[in-house]
């Protein structure tokens, strides 16, 4: 593989620790805003 892309998506809720969302969640219709 010559190139590798990483597209992190983080859920950041005030007062809680942020965590990564999987690509599968985005593929199932989650909206990134």
The first five atom37 places (N, CA, C, CB, O) and aatype in JSON, in Angstrom:
{
  "aatype": [20, 20, 20, 20, 20, 20, 20, 20, 20, 20, 20, 20, 20, 20, 20, 20, 20, 20, 20, 20, 20, 20, 20, 20, 20, 20, 20, 20, 20, 20, 20, 20, 20],
  "atom_mask": [
    [1, 1, 1, 1, 1],
    [1, 1, 1, 1, 1],
    [1, 1, 1, 1, 1],
    [1, 1, 1, 1, 1],
    [1, 1, 1, 1, 1],
    [1, 1, 1, 1, 1],
    [1, 1, 1, 1, 1],
    [1, 1, 1, 1, 1],
    [1, 1, 1, 1, 1],
    [1, 1, 1, 1, 1],
    [1, 1, 1, 1, 1],
    [1, 1, 1, 1, 1],
    [1, 1, 1, 1, 1],
    [1, 1, 1, 1, 1],
    [1, 1, 1, 1, 1],
    [1, 1, 1, 1, 1],
    [1, 1, 1, 1, 1],
    [1, 1, 1, 1, 1],
    [1, 1, 1, 1, 1],
    [1, 1, 1, 1, 1],
    [1, 1, 1, 1, 1],
    [1, 1, 1, 1, 1],
    [1, 1, 1, 1, 1],
    [1, 1, 1, 1, 1],
    [1, 1, 1, 1, 1],
    [1, 1, 1, 1, 1],
    [1, 1, 1, 1, 1],
    [1, 1, 1, 1, 1],
    [1, 1, 1, 1, 1],
    [1, 1, 1, 1, 1],
    [1, 1, 1, 1, 1],
    [1, 1, 1, 1, 1],
    [1, 1, 1, 1, 1]
  ],
  "atom_positions": [
    [[0.84, -1.16, 0.0], [0.0, 0.0, 0.0], [0.89, 1.24, 0.0], [-0.96, -0.01, 1.21], [1.67, 1.46, 0.93]],
    [[0.78, 2.03, -1.03], [1.63, 3.21, -1.13], [1.14, 4.36, -0.25], [1.69, 3.67, -2.56], [1.94, 5.13, 0.28]],
    [[-0.18, 4.46, -0.1], [-0.74, 5.57, 0.68], [-1.76, 5.04, 1.67], [-1.38, 6.63, -0.25], [-2.43, 4.03, 1.41]],
    [[-1.87, 5.71, 2.78], [-2.84, 5.33, 3.8], [-3.5, 6.59, 4.31], [-2.16, 4.54, 4.97], [-2.82, 7.55, 4.67]],
    [[-4.83, 6.6, 4.36], [-5.55, 7.76, 4.87], [-6.24, 7.38, 6.17], [-6.59, 8.27, 3.84], [-6.76, 6.27, 6.31]],
    [[-6.23, 8.29, 7.11], [-6.9, 8.09, 8.39], [-7.82, 9.27, 8.61], [-5.87, 7.95, 9.56], [-7.38, 10.42, 8.62]],
    [[-9.09, 9.0, 8.78], [-10.1, 10.05, 8.95], [-10.75, 9.87, 10.32], [-11.16, 10.02, 7.81], [-11.83, 9.27, 10.4]],
    [[-10.14, 10.36, 11.38], [-10.74, 10.18, 12.7], [-12.01, 11.02, 12.86], [-9.74, 10.54, 13.78], [-12.07, 12.18, 12.43]],
    [[-12.99, 10.42, 13.48], [-14.23, 11.13, 13.82], [-14.41, 10.98, 15.32], [-15.47, 10.58, 13.02], [-14.49, 9.86, 15.83]],
    [[-14.49, 12.09, 16.0], [-14.55, 12.07, 17.47], [-15.89, 12.64, 17.92], [-13.39, 12.88, 18.08], [-16.36, 13.65, 17.4]],
    [[-16.5, 11.97, 18.9], [-17.69, 12.51, 19.54], [-17.23, 13.23, 20.79], [-18.74, 11.37, 19.89], [-16.61, 12.64, 21.68]],
    [[-17.53, 14.51, 20.85], [-17.09, 15.34, 21.98], [-18.31, 15.92, 22.68], [-16.14, 16.48, 21.5], [-18.94, 16.85, 22.18]],
    [[-18.65, 15.35, 23.83], [-19.78, 15.81, 24.64], [-19.2, 16.56, 25.83], [-20.69, 14.61, 25.1], [-18.38, 16.01, 26.56]],
    [[-19.62, 17.82, 26.04], [-19.09, 18.59, 27.16], [-19.24, 17.83, 28.49], [-19.79, 19.94, 27.25], [-20.3, 17.29, 28.79]],
    [[-18.15, 17.81, 29.27], [-18.16, 17.15, 30.56], [-17.83, 15.67, 30.52], [-19.48, 17.32, 31.19], [-17.73, 15.03, 31.56]],
    [[-17.64, 15.1, 29.31], [-17.29, 13.69, 29.17], [-16.04, 13.57, 28.32], [-18.46, 12.89, 28.54], [-15.7, 14.47, 27.56]],
    [[-15.36, 12.45, 28.46], [-14.16, 12.21, 27.67], [-14.54, 11.97, 26.21], [-13.35, 11.0, 28.23], [-15.46, 11.19, 25.94]],
    [[-13.86, 12.62, 25.24], [-14.15, 12.38, 23.83], [-13.72, 10.97, 23.42], [-13.46, 13.44, 22.94], [-12.77, 10.43, 23.98]],
    [[-14.41, 10.4, 22.45], [-14.0, 9.08, 21.96], [-14.22, 8.98, 20.46], [-14.77, 7.96, 22.69], [-15.03, 9.7, 19.89]],
    [[-13.47, 8.07, 19.84], [-13.52, 7.9, 18.39], [-14.76, 7.11, 17.98], [-12.26, 7.2, 17.89], [-15.12, 6.13, 18.62]],
    [[-15.39, 7.55, 16.91], [-16.49, 6.82, 16.29], [-15.92, 6.0, 15.14], [-17.62, 7.78, 15.79], [-14.96, 6.43, 14.49]],
    [[-16.48, 4.84, 14.89], [-15.97, 4.0, 13.82], [-16.49, 4.46, 12.46], [-16.35, 2.54, 14.06], [-17.5, 5.16, 12.38]],
    [[-15.79, 4.07, 11.42], [-16.21, 4.36, 10.05], [-17.55, 3.68, 9.77], [-15.14, 3.89, 9.04], [-18.35, 4.18, 8.98]],
    [[-17.8, 2.54, 10.41], [-19.07, 1.82, 10.22], [-20.25, 2.66, 10.7], [-19.04, 0.48, 10.96], [-21.3, 2.65, 10.07]],
    [[-20.08, 3.38, 11.79], [-21.17, 4.22, 12.29], [-21.5, 5.31, 11.28], [-20.81, 4.84, 13.64], [-22.67, 5.63, 11.05]],
    [[-20.47, 5.89, 10.69], [-20.7, 6.92, 9.67], [-21.35, 6.3, 8.45], [-19.38, 7.61, 9.29], [-22.2, 6.93, 7.81]],
    [[-20.96, 5.08, 8.1], [-21.53, 4.4, 6.94], [-22.99, 4.02, 7.12], [-20.73, 3.17, 6.64], [-23.71, 3.87, 6.14]],
    [[-23.42, 3.87, 8.36], [-24.81, 3.49, 8.65], [-25.74, 4.69, 8.73], [-24.87, 2.72, 9.94], [-26.91, 4.54, 9.08]],
    [[-25.23, 5.87, 8.41], [-26.1, 7.03, 8.35], [-25.83, 8.09, 9.4], [-27.49, 6.6, 8.46], [-26.55, 9.09, 9.46]],
    [[-24.82, 7.9, 10.22], [-24.48, 8.94, 11.2], [-24.08, 10.2, 10.43], [-23.34, 8.47, 12.16], [-23.42, 10.11, 9.4]],
    [[-24.46, 11.33, 10.93], [-24.13, 12.59, 10.26], [-22.99, 13.29, 10.98], [-25.36, 13.52, 10.2], [-22.99, 13.41, 12.2]],
    [[-22.03, 13.73, 10.2], [-20.9, 14.47, 10.74], [-21.18, 15.94, 10.5], [-19.54, 14.03, 10.07], [-21.34, 16.37, 9.35]],
    [[-21.24, 16.72, 11.58], [-21.52, 18.15, 11.42], [-20.42, 18.97, 12.05], [-22.87, 18.52, 12.05], [-20.47, 20.2, 12.03]]
  ]
}
